Tab-separated table of N, CA and C in Angstrom:
chain	number	residue	atom	x	y	z
A	18	UNK	N	-58.516	98.053	-299.732
A	18	UNK	CA	-57.412	97.838	-298.827
A	18	UNK	C	-57.925	97.459	-297.453
A	19	UNK	N	-57.333	96.420	-296.947
A	19	UNK	CA	-57.682	96.011	-295.599
A	19	UNK	C	-56.517	96.320	-294.663
A	20	UNK	N	-56.854	96.730	-293.501
A	20	UNK	CA	-55.792	96.974	-292.513
A	20	UNK	C	-55.880	95.900	-291.433
A	21	UNK	N	-54.739	95.611	-290.883
A	21	UNK	CA	-54.689	94.619	-289.815
A	21	UNK	C	-54.495	95.346	-288.494
A	22	UNK	N	-55.219	94.889	-287.538
A	22	UNK	CA	-55.094	95.495	-286.231
A	22	UNK	C	-54.193	94.601	-285.371
A	23	UNK	N	-53.238	95.227	-284.733
A	23	UNK	CA	-52.382	94.481	-283.823
A	23	UNK	C	-53.002	94.539	-282.427
A	24	UNK	N	-53.058	93.408	-281.826
A	24	UNK	CA	-53.567	93.335	-280.469
A	24	UNK	C	-52.443	92.819	-279.591
A	25	UNK	N	-52.105	93.599	-278.606
A	25	UNK	CA	-51.047	93.150	-277.701
A	25	UNK	C	-51.672	92.764	-276.365
A	26	UNK	N	-51.028	91.838	-275.678
A	26	UNK	CA	-51.581	91.413	-274.398
A	26	UNK	C	-51.498	92.550	-273.387
A	27	UNK	N	-52.369	92.529	-272.421
A	27	UNK	CA	-52.337	93.585	-271.400
A	27	UNK	C	-51.040	93.495	-270.595
A	28	UNK	N	-50.655	94.611	-270.066
A	28	UNK	CA	-49.475	94.622	-269.206
A	28	UNK	C	-49.815	93.886	-267.914
A	29	UNK	N	-49.015	92.895	-267.612
A	29	UNK	CA	-49.243	92.109	-266.419
A	29	UNK	C	-47.979	92.158	-265.575
A	30	UNK	N	-48.145	92.506	-264.344
A	30	UNK	CA	-47.007	92.523	-263.449
A	30	UNK	C	-47.181	91.374	-262.458
A	31	UNK	N	-46.210	90.487	-262.437
A	31	UNK	CA	-46.261	89.371	-261.518
A	31	UNK	C	-45.689	89.846	-260.187
A	32	UNK	N	-46.414	89.596	-259.138
A	32	UNK	CA	-45.950	89.992	-257.818
A	32	UNK	C	-45.956	88.775	-256.910
A	33	UNK	N	-45.125	88.838	-255.904
A	33	UNK	CA	-45.076	87.767	-254.926
A	33	UNK	C	-46.138	88.053	-253.874
A	34	UNK	N	-46.828	87.017	-253.474
A	34	UNK	CA	-47.872	87.179	-252.466
A	34	UNK	C	-47.251	87.630	-251.148
A	35	UNK	N	-47.898	88.569	-250.514
A	35	UNK	CA	-47.443	89.030	-249.209
A	35	UNK	C	-47.871	88.009	-248.160
A	36	UNK	N	-47.280	88.069	-246.979
A	36	UNK	CA	-47.732	87.165	-245.917
A	36	UNK	C	-49.216	87.341	-245.605
A	37	UNK	N	-49.707	88.574	-245.728
A	37	UNK	CA	-51.132	88.821	-245.486
A	37	UNK	C	-51.987	88.134	-246.553
A	38	UNK	N	-51.527	88.179	-247.800
A	38	UNK	CA	-52.249	87.501	-248.881
A	38	UNK	C	-52.312	85.995	-248.629
A	39	UNK	N	-51.195	85.436	-248.224
A	39	UNK	CA	-51.127	83.993	-247.950
A	39	UNK	C	-52.057	83.639	-246.794
A	40	UNK	N	-52.052	84.459	-245.741
A	40	UNK	CA	-52.931	84.195	-244.600
A	40	UNK	C	-54.399	84.257	-245.008
A	41	UNK	N	-54.757	85.268	-245.808
A	41	UNK	CA	-56.154	85.373	-246.284
A	41	UNK	C	-56.541	84.137	-247.095
A	42	UNK	N	-55.625	83.684	-247.950
A	42	UNK	CA	-55.900	82.506	-248.764
A	42	UNK	C	-56.061	81.274	-247.869
A	43	UNK	N	-55.139	81.098	-246.910
A	43	UNK	CA	-55.239	79.963	-245.995
A	43	UNK	C	-56.522	80.020	-245.176
A	44	UNK	N	-56.891	81.217	-244.717
A	44	UNK	CA	-58.133	81.368	-243.956
A	44	UNK	C	-59.350	80.995	-244.803
A	45	UNK	N	-59.340	81.420	-246.064
A	45	UNK	CA	-60.453	81.095	-246.959
A	45	UNK	C	-60.528	79.587	-247.214
A	46	UNK	N	-59.390	78.981	-247.396
A	46	UNK	CA	-59.374	77.525	-247.604
A	46	UNK	C	-59.857	76.819	-246.346
A	47	UNK	N	-59.307	77.230	-245.192
A	47	UNK	CA	-59.678	76.603	-243.917
A	47	UNK	C	-61.177	76.699	-243.654
A	48	UNK	N	-61.766	77.825	-243.990
A	48	UNK	CA	-63.193	78.027	-243.749
A	48	UNK	C	-64.056	77.064	-244.555
A	49	UNK	N	-63.524	76.575	-245.656
A	49	UNK	CA	-64.315	75.696	-246.515
A	49	UNK	C	-64.050	74.209	-246.254
A	50	UNK	N	-63.187	73.897	-245.287
A	50	UNK	CA	-62.826	72.501	-245.036
A	50	UNK	C	-63.479	71.959	-243.772
A	51	UNK	N	-63.711	70.651	-243.798
A	51	UNK	CA	-64.158	69.980	-242.577
A	51	UNK	C	-62.953	69.833	-241.653
A	52	UNK	N	-63.186	69.411	-240.423
A	52	UNK	CA	-62.089	69.244	-239.467
A	52	UNK	C	-61.066	68.226	-239.978
A	53	UNK	N	-61.534	67.129	-240.535
A	53	UNK	CA	-60.625	66.105	-241.058
A	53	UNK	C	-59.835	66.641	-242.248
A	54	UNK	N	-60.510	67.360	-243.118
A	54	UNK	CA	-59.822	67.958	-244.264
A	54	UNK	C	-58.801	68.998	-243.804
A	55	UNK	N	-59.150	69.723	-242.742
A	55	UNK	CA	-58.235	70.730	-242.211
A	55	UNK	C	-56.937	70.071	-241.733
A	56	UNK	N	-57.051	68.936	-241.053
A	56	UNK	CA	-55.864	68.208	-240.595
A	56	UNK	C	-55.011	67.775	-241.788
A	57	UNK	N	-55.655	67.253	-242.809
A	57	UNK	CA	-54.933	66.827	-244.003
A	57	UNK	C	-54.266	68.014	-244.693
A	58	UNK	N	-54.961	69.140	-244.719
A	58	UNK	CA	-54.414	70.342	-245.345
A	58	UNK	C	-53.176	70.827	-244.590
A	59	UNK	N	-53.234	70.814	-243.260
A	59	UNK	CA	-52.081	71.228	-242.454
A	59	UNK	C	-50.894	70.295	-242.697
A	60	UNK	N	-51.153	69.006	-242.800
A	60	UNK	CA	-50.083	68.047	-243.101
A	60	UNK	C	-49.503	68.305	-244.481
A	61	UNK	N	-50.385	68.565	-245.422
A	61	UNK	CA	-49.942	68.874	-246.783
A	61	UNK	C	-49.053	70.113	-246.792
A	62	UNK	N	-49.483	71.175	-246.102
A	62	UNK	CA	-48.709	72.429	-246.070
A	62	UNK	C	-47.341	72.211	-245.415
A	63	UNK	N	-47.293	71.423	-244.337
A	63	UNK	CA	-46.027	71.143	-243.658
A	63	UNK	C	-45.087	70.369	-244.578
A	64	UNK	N	-45.639	69.394	-245.294
A	64	UNK	CA	-44.825	68.611	-246.226
A	64	UNK	C	-44.356	69.478	-247.390
A	65	UNK	N	-45.231	70.342	-247.869
A	65	UNK	CA	-44.883	71.257	-248.956
A	65	UNK	C	-43.732	72.184	-248.538
A	66	UNK	N	-43.793	72.695	-247.329
A	66	UNK	CA	-42.739	73.576	-246.822
A	66	UNK	C	-41.432	72.804	-246.670
A	67	UNK	N	-41.496	71.607	-246.125
A	67	UNK	CA	-40.291	70.787	-245.961
A	67	UNK	C	-39.646	70.485	-247.312
A	68	UNK	N	-40.457	70.196	-248.314
A	68	UNK	CA	-39.935	69.929	-249.657
A	68	UNK	C	-39.270	71.169	-250.253
A	69	UNK	N	-39.881	72.321	-250.040
A	69	UNK	CA	-39.312	73.561	-250.556
A	69	UNK	C	-37.982	73.875	-249.877
A	70	UNK	N	-37.908	73.679	-248.563
A	70	UNK	CA	-36.663	73.932	-247.839
A	70	UNK	C	-35.564	72.954	-248.274
A	71	UNK	N	-35.936	71.722	-248.509
A	71	UNK	CA	-34.966	70.726	-248.986
A	71	UNK	C	-34.444	71.113	-250.367
A	72	UNK	N	-35.323	71.608	-251.224
A	72	UNK	CA	-34.906	72.031	-252.563
A	72	UNK	C	-33.921	73.196	-252.488
A	73	UNK	N	-34.170	74.141	-251.579
A	73	UNK	CA	-33.260	75.274	-251.403
A	73	UNK	C	-31.905	74.779	-250.931
A	74	UNK	N	-31.894	73.890	-249.933
A	74	UNK	CA	-30.635	73.353	-249.409
A	74	UNK	C	-29.883	72.578	-250.486
A	75	UNK	N	-30.597	71.794	-251.275
A	75	UNK	CA	-29.959	71.046	-252.365
A	75	UNK	C	-29.361	71.968	-253.417
A	76	UNK	N	-30.076	73.052	-253.730
A	76	UNK	CA	-29.566	74.008	-254.718
A	76	UNK	C	-28.265	74.654	-254.223
A	77	UNK	N	-28.250	75.033	-252.957
A	77	UNK	CA	-27.046	75.655	-252.410
A	77	UNK	C	-25.896	74.650	-252.335
A	78	UNK	N	-26.190	73.408	-251.975
A	78	UNK	CA	-25.156	72.379	-251.940
A	78	UNK	C	-24.601	72.136	-253.344
A	79	UNK	N	-25.470	72.071	-254.336
A	79	UNK	CA	-25.015	71.890	-255.718
A	79	UNK	C	-24.127	73.043	-256.158
A	80	UNK	N	-24.505	74.248	-255.777
A	80	UNK	CA	-23.704	75.424	-256.101
A	80	UNK	C	-22.310	75.299	-255.477
A	81	UNK	N	-22.254	74.902	-254.209
A	81	UNK	CA	-20.979	74.721	-253.518
A	81	UNK	C	-20.161	73.615	-254.176
A	82	UNK	N	-20.803	72.509	-254.521
A	82	UNK	CA	-20.104	71.392	-255.143
A	82	UNK	C	-19.564	71.756	-256.529
A	83	UNK	N	-20.180	72.720	-257.188
A	83	UNK	CA	-19.673	73.127	-258.503
A	83	UNK	C	-18.372	73.914	-258.373
A	84	UNK	N	-18.080	74.398	-257.179
A	84	UNK	CA	-16.870	75.186	-256.938
A	84	UNK	C	-15.705	74.345	-256.427
A	85	UNK	N	-16.002	73.294	-255.705
A	85	UNK	CA	-14.955	72.518	-255.054
A	85	UNK	C	-15.437	71.093	-254.814
A	86	UNK	N	-14.494	70.189	-254.671
A	86	UNK	CA	-14.826	68.802	-254.386
A	86	UNK	C	-15.015	68.640	-252.882
A	87	UNK	N	-16.122	68.053	-252.513
A	87	UNK	CA	-16.438	67.844	-251.106
A	87	UNK	C	-16.402	66.359	-250.782
A	88	UNK	N	-15.948	66.046	-249.581
A	88	UNK	CA	-16.008	64.661	-249.113
A	88	UNK	C	-17.463	64.350	-248.781
A	89	UNK	N	-17.802	63.059	-248.686
A	89	UNK	CA	-19.181	62.720	-248.305
A	89	UNK	C	-19.581	63.346	-246.962
A	90	UNK	N	-18.659	63.388	-246.011
A	90	UNK	CA	-18.954	64.000	-244.712
A	90	UNK	C	-19.207	65.503	-244.862
A	91	UNK	N	-18.397	66.151	-245.667
A	91	UNK	CA	-18.592	67.585	-245.903
A	91	UNK	C	-19.933	67.853	-246.568
A	92	UNK	N	-20.317	66.993	-247.517
A	92	UNK	CA	-21.615	67.156	-248.180
A	92	UNK	C	-22.746	67.086	-247.173
A	93	UNK	N	-22.688	66.089	-246.289
A	93	UNK	CA	-23.731	65.937	-245.273
A	93	UNK	C	-23.777	67.149	-244.343
A	94	UNK	N	-22.609	67.601	-243.910
A	94	UNK	CA	-22.550	68.745	-243.001
A	94	UNK	C	-23.037	70.018	-243.692
A	95	UNK	N	-22.618	70.233	-244.928
A	95	UNK	CA	-23.043	71.432	-245.657
A	95	UNK	C	-24.551	71.401	-245.908
A	96	UNK	N	-25.081	70.237	-246.253
A	96	UNK	CA	-26.524	70.128	-246.457
A	96	UNK	C	-27.268	70.476	-245.170
A	97	UNK	N	-26.777	69.988	-244.026
A	97	UNK	CA	-27.415	70.293	-242.744
A	97	UNK	C	-27.378	71.796	-242.464
A	98	UNK	N	-26.236	72.417	-242.752
A	98	UNK	CA	-26.102	73.863	-242.555
A	98	UNK	C	-27.075	74.615	-243.455
A	99	UNK	N	-27.100	74.256	-244.736
A	99	UNK	CA	-27.985	74.938	-245.681
A	99	UNK	C	-29.457	74.703	-245.333
A	100	UNK	N	-29.791	73.527	-244.823
A	100	UNK	CA	-31.165	73.244	-244.411
A	100	UNK	C	-31.578	74.126	-243.243
A	101	UNK	N	-30.691	74.248	-242.270
A	101	UNK	CA	-30.989	75.068	-241.089
A	101	UNK	C	-31.133	76.535	-241.490
A	102	UNK	N	-30.246	77.007	-242.346
A	102	UNK	CA	-30.314	78.398	-242.801
A	102	UNK	C	-31.608	78.633	-243.589
A	103	UNK	N	-31.953	77.704	-244.474
A	103	UNK	CA	-33.179	77.848	-245.269
A	103	UNK	C	-34.408	77.908	-244.367
A	104	UNK	N	-34.426	77.073	-243.338
A	104	UNK	CA	-35.553	77.078	-242.408
A	104	UNK	C	-35.648	78.418	-241.679
A	105	UNK	N	-34.530	78.907	-241.213
A	105	UNK	CA	-34.505	80.191	-240.499
A	105	UNK	C	-34.923	81.330	-241.429
A	106	UNK	N	-34.402	81.337	-242.659
A	106	UNK	CA	-34.710	82.415	-243.593
A	106	UNK	C	-36.149	82.365	-244.097
A	107	UNK	N	-36.765	81.190	-244.053
A	107	UNK	CA	-38.157	81.093	-244.515
A	107	UNK	C	-39.103	81.852	-243.596
A	108	UNK	N	-38.651	82.168	-242.396
A	108	UNK	CA	-39.482	82.890	-241.429
A	108	UNK	C	-39.329	84.405	-241.562
A	109	UNK	N	-38.379	84.863	-242.372
A	109	UNK	CA	-38.144	86.297	-242.521
A	109	UNK	C	-39.245	86.938	-243.355
A	110	UNK	N	-39.541	88.197	-243.108
A	110	UNK	CA	-40.573	88.873	-243.907
A	110	UNK	C	-40.104	89.090	-245.339
A	111	UNK	N	-41.051	89.147	-246.246
A	111	UNK	CA	-40.767	89.447	-247.646
A	111	UNK	C	-40.619	90.961	-247.767
A	112	UNK	N	-39.502	91.391	-248.344
A	112	UNK	CA	-39.243	92.821	-248.479
A	112	UNK	C	-39.645	93.305	-249.861
A	113	UNK	N	-40.151	94.511	-249.937
A	113	UNK	CA	-40.580	95.126	-251.185
A	113	UNK	C	-39.416	95.907	-251.789
A	114	UNK	N	-38.887	95.475	-252.945
A	114	UNK	CA	-37.740	96.160	-253.550
A	114	UNK	C	-37.990	97.638	-253.808
A	115	UNK	N	-39.216	98.019	-254.087
A	115	UNK	CA	-39.520	99.417	-254.381
A	115	UNK	C	-39.448	100.288	-253.133
A	116	UNK	N	-39.641	99.684	-251.980
A	116	UNK	CA	-39.705	100.468	-250.747
A	116	UNK	C	-38.563	100.172	-249.773
A	117	UNK	N	-37.931	99.026	-249.917
A	117	UNK	CA	-36.967	98.593	-248.906
A	117	UNK	C	-35.637	98.165	-249.509
A	118	UNK	N	-35.147	98.934	-250.471
A	118	UNK	CA	-33.912	98.578	-251.168
A	118	UNK	C	-32.729	98.463	-250.215
A	119	UNK	N	-32.622	99.389	-249.285
A	119	UNK	CA	-31.500	99.352	-248.346
A	119	UNK	C	-31.576	98.112	-247.452
A	120	UNK	N	-32.755	97.785	-246.975
A	120	UNK	CA	-32.933	96.594	-246.136
A	120	UNK	C	-32.609	95.326	-246.920
A	121	UNK	N	-32.940	95.333	-248.207
A	121	UNK	CA	-32.634	94.178	-249.052
A	121	UNK	C	-31.128	94.031	-249.208
A	122	UNK	N	-30.427	95.129	-249.440
A	122	UNK	CA	-28.965	95.071	-249.549
A	122	UNK	C	-28.353	94.536	-248.264
A	123	UNK	N	-28.853	94.977	-247.130
A	123	UNK	CA	-28.357	94.490	-245.847
A	123	UNK	C	-28.654	92.997	-245.675
A	124	UNK	N	-29.831	92.572	-246.100
A	124	UNK	CA	-30.205	91.159	-245.999
A	124	UNK	C	-29.323	90.294	-246.891
A	125	UNK	N	-29.015	90.782	-248.074
A	125	UNK	CA	-28.148	90.054	-249.006
A	125	UNK	C	-26.767	89.869	-248.381
A	126	UNK	N	-26.229	90.929	-247.818
A	126	UNK	CA	-24.913	90.851	-247.176
A	126	UNK	C	-24.951	89.908	-245.977
A	127	UNK	N	-26.026	89.962	-245.205
A	127	UNK	CA	-26.158	89.100	-244.030
A	127	UNK	C	-26.274	87.633	-244.430
A	128	UNK	N	-27.015	87.348	-245.501
A	128	UNK	CA	-27.160	85.967	-245.979
A	128	UNK	C	-25.808	85.393	-246.376
A	129	UNK	N	-25.022	86.199	-247.074
A	129	UNK	CA	-23.711	85.760	-247.541
A	129	UNK	C	-22.785	85.533	-246.344
A	130	UNK	N	-22.770	86.457	-245.401
A	130	UNK	CA	-21.916	86.324	-244.214
A	130	UNK	C	-22.330	85.105	-243.388
A	131	UNK	N	-23.621	84.863	-243.269
A	131	UNK	CA	-24.137	83.730	-242.508
A	131	UNK	C	-23.623	82.412	-243.084
A	132	UNK	N	-23.651	82.294	-244.395
A	132	UNK	CA	-23.192	81.066	-245.040
A	132	UNK	C	-21.682	80.880	-244.865
A	133	UNK	N	-20.945	81.946	-245.027
A	133	UNK	CA	-19.499	81.842	-244.859
A	133	UNK	C	-19.149	81.418	-243.433
A	134	UNK	N	-19.793	82.036	-242.457
A	134	UNK	CA	-19.544	81.681	-241.058
A	134	UNK	C	-19.875	80.219	-240.794
A	135	UNK	N	-21.007	79.767	-241.302
A	135	UNK	CA	-21.440	78.394	-241.056
A	135	UNK	C	-20.527	77.374	-241.736
A	136	UNK	N	-19.982	77.727	-242.886
A	136	UNK	CA	-19.145	76.786	-243.632
A	136	UNK	C	-17.694	76.764	-243.169
A	137	UNK	N	-17.279	77.731	-242.361
A	137	UNK	CA	-15.888	77.774	-241.884
A	137	UNK	C	-15.484	76.498	-241.171
A	138	UNK	N	-16.395	75.928	-240.419
A	138	UNK	CA	-16.086	74.709	-239.671
A	138	UNK	C	-16.125	73.457	-240.545
A	139	UNK	N	-16.599	73.590	-241.767
A	139	UNK	CA	-16.775	72.430	-242.645
A	139	UNK	C	-15.727	72.383	-243.751
A	140	UNK	N	-15.468	73.520	-244.359
A	140	UNK	CA	-14.578	73.579	-245.514
A	140	UNK	C	-13.119	73.778	-245.100
A	141	UNK	N	-12.225	73.272	-245.936
A	141	UNK	CA	-10.810	73.552	-245.740
A	141	UNK	C	-10.569	75.008	-246.129
A	142	UNK	N	-9.451	75.597	-245.716
A	142	UNK	CA	-9.161	76.974	-246.127
A	142	UNK	C	-9.153	77.147	-247.652
A	143	UNK	N	-8.659	76.154	-248.363
A	143	UNK	CA	-8.635	76.235	-249.832
A	143	UNK	C	-10.049	76.219	-250.403
A	144	UNK	N	-10.894	75.354	-249.870
A	144	UNK	CA	-12.280	75.289	-250.327
A	144	UNK	C	-13.021	76.582	-249.996
A	145	UNK	N	-12.786	77.124	-248.809
A	145	UNK	CA	-13.441	78.373	-248.418
A	145	UNK	C	-13.002	79.496	-249.336
A	146	UNK	N	-11.726	79.519	-249.698
A	146	UNK	CA	-11.229	80.559	-250.603
A	146	UNK	C	-11.948	80.477	-251.948
A	147	UNK	N	-12.176	79.276	-252.458
A	147	UNK	CA	-12.898	79.114	-253.725
A	147	UNK	C	-14.342	79.590	-253.596
A	148	UNK	N	-14.968	79.269	-252.481
A	148	UNK	CA	-16.349	79.687	-252.227
A	148	UNK	C	-16.436	81.213	-252.171
A	149	UNK	N	-15.521	81.822	-251.438
A	149	UNK	CA	-15.514	83.274	-251.316
A	149	UNK	C	-15.154	83.941	-252.638
A	150	UNK	N	-14.265	83.322	-253.387
A	150	UNK	CA	-13.851	83.871	-254.681
A	150	UNK	C	-15.031	83.928	-255.652
A	151	UNK	N	-15.932	82.972	-255.537
A	151	UNK	CA	-17.106	82.953	-256.413
A	151	UNK	C	-17.999	84.147	-256.137
A	152	UNK	N	-17.943	84.664	-254.926
A	152	UNK	CA	-18.714	85.853	-254.586
A	152	UNK	C	-20.112	85.535	-254.118
A	153	UNK	N	-20.750	86.562	-253.640
A	153	UNK	CA	-22.084	86.464	-253.065
A	153	UNK	C	-23.110	86.068	-254.125
A	154	UNK	N	-23.692	84.865	-254.011
A	154	UNK	CA	-24.677	84.437	-255.003
A	154	UNK	C	-25.999	85.198	-254.906
A	155	UNK	N	-26.213	85.906	-253.813
A	155	UNK	CA	-27.478	86.614	-253.622
A	155	UNK	C	-27.448	88.014	-254.210
A	156	UNK	N	-26.264	88.504	-254.569
A	156	UNK	CA	-26.143	89.839	-255.123
A	156	UNK	C	-26.097	89.877	-256.629
A	157	UNK	N	-26.531	88.797	-257.265
A	157	UNK	CA	-26.435	88.678	-258.723
A	157	UNK	C	-27.743	88.921	-259.447
A	158	UNK	N	-28.630	89.654	-258.829
A	158	UNK	CA	-29.880	89.996	-259.504
A	158	UNK	C	-30.900	88.880	-259.542
A	159	UNK	N	-30.637	87.781	-258.804
A	159	UNK	CA	-31.595	86.683	-258.809
A	159	UNK	C	-32.595	86.807	-257.687
A	160	UNK	N	-32.332	87.698	-256.751
A	160	UNK	CA	-33.223	87.824	-255.616
A	160	UNK	C	-32.930	86.816	-254.537
A	161	UNK	N	-32.011	85.905	-254.815
A	161	UNK	CA	-31.557	84.959	-253.805
A	161	UNK	C	-32.446	83.851	-253.579
């Protein structure tokens, strides 16, 4: 009789890099680059950040458009609002759910209120009602 051994993969927990981790990584990369490469790297990082912020704004605009029909002007205005909010929020510290649950709940509520306030000048009352009826997209377990 032969027995089969089951081998399971090790437990791996994926974590988000802290700002300190990112700084250490950037410092290590910078230390290995020439001055010209450093300039190119900084340009690359700026472009990478701009692309990420644009993707966030586009995702939020798509979410809004799935709830209501927007005029071309409203789309442009909402995209500008979402872009500005994404840029501002990208500067916020990363919170640890295990240690800062209350702060995260407050941040989720603040994010939702910020968007509603910003969209009041853009959306009609009917459109705003549909947006609000959909509820806070950041409180749905996605982490926002």
